Backbone as a printed PyTorch tensor [residue, N CA C, xyz], in Angstrom:
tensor([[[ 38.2030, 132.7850,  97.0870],
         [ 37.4220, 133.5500,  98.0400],
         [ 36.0070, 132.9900,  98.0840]],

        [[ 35.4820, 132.7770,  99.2060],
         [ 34.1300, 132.4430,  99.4020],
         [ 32.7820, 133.8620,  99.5330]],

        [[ 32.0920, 133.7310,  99.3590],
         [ 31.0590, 134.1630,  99.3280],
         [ 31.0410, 135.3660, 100.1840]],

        [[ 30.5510, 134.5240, 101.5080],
         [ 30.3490, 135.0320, 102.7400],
         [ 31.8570, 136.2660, 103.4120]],

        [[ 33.3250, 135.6680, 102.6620],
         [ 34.5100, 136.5700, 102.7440],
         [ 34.1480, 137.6110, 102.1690]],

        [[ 33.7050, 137.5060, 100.9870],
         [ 33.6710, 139.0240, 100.1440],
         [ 32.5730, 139.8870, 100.5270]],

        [[ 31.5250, 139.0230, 101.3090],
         [ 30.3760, 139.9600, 101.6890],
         [ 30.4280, 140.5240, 102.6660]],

        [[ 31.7280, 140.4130, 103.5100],
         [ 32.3010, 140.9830, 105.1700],
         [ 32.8530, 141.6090, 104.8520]],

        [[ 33.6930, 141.7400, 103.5080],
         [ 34.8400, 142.2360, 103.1900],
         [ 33.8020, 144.2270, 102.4050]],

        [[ 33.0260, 143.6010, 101.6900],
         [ 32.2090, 144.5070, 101.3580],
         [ 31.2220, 145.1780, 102.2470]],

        [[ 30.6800, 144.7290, 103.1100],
         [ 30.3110, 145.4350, 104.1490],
         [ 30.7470, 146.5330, 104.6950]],

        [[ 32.3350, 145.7760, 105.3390],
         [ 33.2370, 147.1210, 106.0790],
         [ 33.5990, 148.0480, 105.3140]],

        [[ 33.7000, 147.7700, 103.9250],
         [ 34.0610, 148.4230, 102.9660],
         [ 33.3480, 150.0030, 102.9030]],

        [[ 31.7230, 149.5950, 103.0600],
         [ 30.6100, 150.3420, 102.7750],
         [ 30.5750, 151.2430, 103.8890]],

        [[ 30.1930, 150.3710, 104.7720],
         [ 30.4820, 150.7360, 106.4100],
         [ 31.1450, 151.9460, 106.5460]],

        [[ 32.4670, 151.9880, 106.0720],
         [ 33.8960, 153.1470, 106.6900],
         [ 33.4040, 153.8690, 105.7080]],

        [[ 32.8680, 153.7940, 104.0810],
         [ 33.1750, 154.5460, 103.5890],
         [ 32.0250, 155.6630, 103.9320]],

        [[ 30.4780, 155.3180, 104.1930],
         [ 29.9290, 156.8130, 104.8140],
         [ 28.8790, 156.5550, 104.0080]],

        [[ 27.8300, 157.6490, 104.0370],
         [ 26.4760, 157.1110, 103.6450],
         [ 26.5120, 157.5730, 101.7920]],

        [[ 25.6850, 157.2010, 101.1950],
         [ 25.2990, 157.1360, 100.0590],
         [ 26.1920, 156.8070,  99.1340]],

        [[ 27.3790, 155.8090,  99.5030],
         [ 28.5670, 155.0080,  98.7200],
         [ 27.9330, 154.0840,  98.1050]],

        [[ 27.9490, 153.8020,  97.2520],
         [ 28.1230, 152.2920,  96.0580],
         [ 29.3570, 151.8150,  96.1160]],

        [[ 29.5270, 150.4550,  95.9030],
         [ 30.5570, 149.7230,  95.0570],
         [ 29.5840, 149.5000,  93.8510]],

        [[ 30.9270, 150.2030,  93.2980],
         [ 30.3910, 149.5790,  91.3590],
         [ 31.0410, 148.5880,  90.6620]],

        [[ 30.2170, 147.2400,  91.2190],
         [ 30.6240, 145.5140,  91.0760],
         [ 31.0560, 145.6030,  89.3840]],

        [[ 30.1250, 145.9530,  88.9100],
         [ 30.2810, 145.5520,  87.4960],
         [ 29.3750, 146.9040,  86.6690]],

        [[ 29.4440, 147.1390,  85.3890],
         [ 29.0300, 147.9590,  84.3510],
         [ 27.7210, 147.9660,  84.4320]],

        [[ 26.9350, 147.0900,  85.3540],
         [ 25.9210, 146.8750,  85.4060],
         [ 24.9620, 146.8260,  86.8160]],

        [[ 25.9560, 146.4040,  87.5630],
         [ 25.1100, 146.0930,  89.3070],
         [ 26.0580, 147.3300,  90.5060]],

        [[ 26.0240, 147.3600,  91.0940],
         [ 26.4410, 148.1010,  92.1990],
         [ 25.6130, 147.1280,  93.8740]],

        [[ 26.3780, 148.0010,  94.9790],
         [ 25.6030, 147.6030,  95.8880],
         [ 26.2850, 148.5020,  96.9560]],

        [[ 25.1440, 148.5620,  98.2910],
         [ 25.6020, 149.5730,  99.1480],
         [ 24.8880, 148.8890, 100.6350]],

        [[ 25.2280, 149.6450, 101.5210],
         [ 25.4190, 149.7970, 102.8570],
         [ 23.8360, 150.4190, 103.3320]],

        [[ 22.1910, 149.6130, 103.5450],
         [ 21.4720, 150.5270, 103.8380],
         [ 21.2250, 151.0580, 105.4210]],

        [[ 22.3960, 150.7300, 105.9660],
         [ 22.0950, 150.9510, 107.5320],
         [ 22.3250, 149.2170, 108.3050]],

        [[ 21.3130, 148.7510, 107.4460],
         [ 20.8040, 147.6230, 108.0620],
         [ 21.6930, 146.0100, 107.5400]],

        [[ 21.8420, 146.2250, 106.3370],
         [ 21.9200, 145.1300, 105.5910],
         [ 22.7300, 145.7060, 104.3610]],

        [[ 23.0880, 144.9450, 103.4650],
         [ 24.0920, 144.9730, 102.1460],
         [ 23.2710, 144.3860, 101.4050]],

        [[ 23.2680, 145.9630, 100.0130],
         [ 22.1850, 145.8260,  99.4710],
         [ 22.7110, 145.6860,  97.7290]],

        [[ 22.0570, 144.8450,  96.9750],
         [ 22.7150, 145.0300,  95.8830],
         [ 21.6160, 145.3260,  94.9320]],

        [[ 22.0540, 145.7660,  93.7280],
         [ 20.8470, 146.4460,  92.4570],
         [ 21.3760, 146.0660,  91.2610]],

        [[ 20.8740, 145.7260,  89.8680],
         [ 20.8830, 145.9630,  89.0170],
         [ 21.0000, 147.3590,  88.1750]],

        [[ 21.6620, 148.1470,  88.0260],
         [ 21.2480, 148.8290,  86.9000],
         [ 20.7510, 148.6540,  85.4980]],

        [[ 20.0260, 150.3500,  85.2060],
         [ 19.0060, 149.9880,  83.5130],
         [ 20.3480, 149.4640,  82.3820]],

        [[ 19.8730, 148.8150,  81.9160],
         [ 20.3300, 148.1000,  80.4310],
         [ 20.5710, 149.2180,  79.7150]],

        [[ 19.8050, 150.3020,  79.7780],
         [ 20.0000, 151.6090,  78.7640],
         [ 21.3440, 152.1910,  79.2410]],

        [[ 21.5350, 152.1090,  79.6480],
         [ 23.1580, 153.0020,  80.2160],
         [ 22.6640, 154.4110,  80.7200]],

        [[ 21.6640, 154.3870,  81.8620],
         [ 20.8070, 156.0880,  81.8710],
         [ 21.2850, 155.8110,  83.6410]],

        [[ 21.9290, 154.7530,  84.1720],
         [ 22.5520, 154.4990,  85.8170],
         [ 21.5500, 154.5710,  86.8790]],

        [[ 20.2780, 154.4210,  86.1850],
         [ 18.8170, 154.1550,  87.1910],
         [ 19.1130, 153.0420,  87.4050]],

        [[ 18.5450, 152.6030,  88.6450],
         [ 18.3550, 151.6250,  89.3620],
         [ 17.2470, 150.8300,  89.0230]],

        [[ 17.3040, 149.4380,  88.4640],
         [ 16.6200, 148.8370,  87.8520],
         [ 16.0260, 147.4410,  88.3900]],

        [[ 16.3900, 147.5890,  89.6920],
         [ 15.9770, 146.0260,  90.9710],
         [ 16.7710, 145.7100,  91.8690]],

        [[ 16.3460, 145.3300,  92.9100],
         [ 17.2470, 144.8080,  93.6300],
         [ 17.2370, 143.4570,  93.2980]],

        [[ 18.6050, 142.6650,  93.9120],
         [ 18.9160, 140.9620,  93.7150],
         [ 19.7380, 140.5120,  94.5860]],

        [[ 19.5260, 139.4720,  94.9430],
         [ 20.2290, 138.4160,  95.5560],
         [ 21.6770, 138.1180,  95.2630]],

        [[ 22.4560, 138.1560,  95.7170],
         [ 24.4280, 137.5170,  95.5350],
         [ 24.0100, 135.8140,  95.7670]],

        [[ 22.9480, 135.5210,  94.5300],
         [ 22.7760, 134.2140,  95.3390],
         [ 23.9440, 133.0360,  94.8160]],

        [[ 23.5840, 131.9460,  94.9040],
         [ 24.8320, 131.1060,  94.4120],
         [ 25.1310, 131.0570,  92.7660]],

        [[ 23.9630, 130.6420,  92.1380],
         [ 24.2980, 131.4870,  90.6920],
         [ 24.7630, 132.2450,  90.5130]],

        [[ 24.6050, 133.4360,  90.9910],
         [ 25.5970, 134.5420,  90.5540],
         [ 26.6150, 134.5940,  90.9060]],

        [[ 27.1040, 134.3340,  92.3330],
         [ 28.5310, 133.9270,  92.7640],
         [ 29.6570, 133.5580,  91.7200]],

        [[ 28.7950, 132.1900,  91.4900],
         [ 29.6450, 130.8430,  90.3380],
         [ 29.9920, 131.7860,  89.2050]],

        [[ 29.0660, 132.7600,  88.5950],
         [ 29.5560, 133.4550,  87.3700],
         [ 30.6550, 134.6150,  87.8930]],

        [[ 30.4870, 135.4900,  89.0030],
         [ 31.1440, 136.7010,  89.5330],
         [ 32.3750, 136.6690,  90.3510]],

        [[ 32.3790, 135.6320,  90.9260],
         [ 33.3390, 135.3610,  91.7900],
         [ 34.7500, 135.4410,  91.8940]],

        [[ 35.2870, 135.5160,  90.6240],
         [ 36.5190, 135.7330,  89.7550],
         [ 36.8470, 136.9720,  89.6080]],

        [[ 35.8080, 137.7030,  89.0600],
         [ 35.8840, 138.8210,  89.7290],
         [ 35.8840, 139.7450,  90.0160]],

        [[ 34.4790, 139.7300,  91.0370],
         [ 34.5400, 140.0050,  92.2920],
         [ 35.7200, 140.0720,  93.5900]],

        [[ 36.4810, 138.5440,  93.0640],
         [ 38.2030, 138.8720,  94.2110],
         [ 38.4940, 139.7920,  93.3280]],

        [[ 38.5880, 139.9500,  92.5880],
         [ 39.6520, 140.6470,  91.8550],
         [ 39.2950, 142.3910,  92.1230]],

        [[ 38.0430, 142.4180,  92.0030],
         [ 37.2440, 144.2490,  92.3900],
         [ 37.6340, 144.1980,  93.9710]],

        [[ 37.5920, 143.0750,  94.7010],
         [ 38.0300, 143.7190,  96.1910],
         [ 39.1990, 144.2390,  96.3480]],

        [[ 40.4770, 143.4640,  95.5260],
         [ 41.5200, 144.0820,  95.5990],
         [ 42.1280, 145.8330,  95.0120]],

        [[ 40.9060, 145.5950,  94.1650],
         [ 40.8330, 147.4760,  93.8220],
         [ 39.6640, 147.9420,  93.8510]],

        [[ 39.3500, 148.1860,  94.8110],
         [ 37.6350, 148.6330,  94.4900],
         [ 37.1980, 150.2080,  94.1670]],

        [[ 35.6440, 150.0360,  93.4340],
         [ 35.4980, 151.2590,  93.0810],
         [ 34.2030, 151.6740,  93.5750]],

        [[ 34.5810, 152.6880,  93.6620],
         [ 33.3370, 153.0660,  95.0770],
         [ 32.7880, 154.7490,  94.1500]],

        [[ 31.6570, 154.5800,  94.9540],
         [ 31.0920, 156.0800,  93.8140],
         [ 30.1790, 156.4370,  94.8450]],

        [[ 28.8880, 158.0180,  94.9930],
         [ 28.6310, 158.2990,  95.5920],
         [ 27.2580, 158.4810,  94.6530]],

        [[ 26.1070, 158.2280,  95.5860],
         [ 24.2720, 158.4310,  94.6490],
         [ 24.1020, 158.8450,  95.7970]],

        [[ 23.0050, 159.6410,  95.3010],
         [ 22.1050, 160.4460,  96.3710],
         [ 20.4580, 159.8940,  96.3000]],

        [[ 20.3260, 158.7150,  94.7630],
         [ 19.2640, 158.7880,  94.6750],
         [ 18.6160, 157.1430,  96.0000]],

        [[ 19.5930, 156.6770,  96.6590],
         [ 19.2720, 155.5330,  97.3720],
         [ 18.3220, 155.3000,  98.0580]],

        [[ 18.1220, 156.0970,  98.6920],
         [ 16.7770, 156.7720, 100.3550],
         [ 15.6370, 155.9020,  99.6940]],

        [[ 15.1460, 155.0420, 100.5060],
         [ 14.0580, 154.2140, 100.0980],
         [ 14.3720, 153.2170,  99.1850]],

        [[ 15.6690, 153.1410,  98.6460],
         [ 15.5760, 152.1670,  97.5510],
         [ 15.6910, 150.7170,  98.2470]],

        [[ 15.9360, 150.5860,  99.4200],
         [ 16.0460, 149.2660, 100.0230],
         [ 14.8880, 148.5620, 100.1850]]])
């Protein structure tokens, strides 16, 4: 899977599912739908599920995630925050 597949694929994903959805990529990052654009975050290191930055799906991270990442599209897990509003 390329890049740009999983980021269409995650989009519509976000898209249908309705406002204040996450995908929860990993134990650590999430990302969501801000209207505008597909947005991704870090969460805190502490395990407290604050939002700890936004980041780039840039090609580094791809090369490490990408494996998977196919693999979370084929089951994905989706969760609901209320705390998003402005976080973009």
């Amino acid at each position: 899977m390329q890049r740009e597949d999983f980021e269409q694929q995650l989009t519509a994903l976000l898209r249908d599912a309705g406002p204040d959805t996450v995908a929860e990529l990993t134990d650590t990052a999430i990302a969501w739908w801000n209207g505008e654009r597909l947005v991704y975050a870090d969460l805190s290191a502490e395990g407290t599920g604050a939002l700890a930055g936004e980041f780039e799906l840039d090609a580094h991270r791809w090369a490490k995630w990408k494996d998977w990442l196919a693999d979370w599209v084929i089951d994905p897990v989706l969760s609901v925050r209320h705390d998003l509003h402005g976080a973009a």
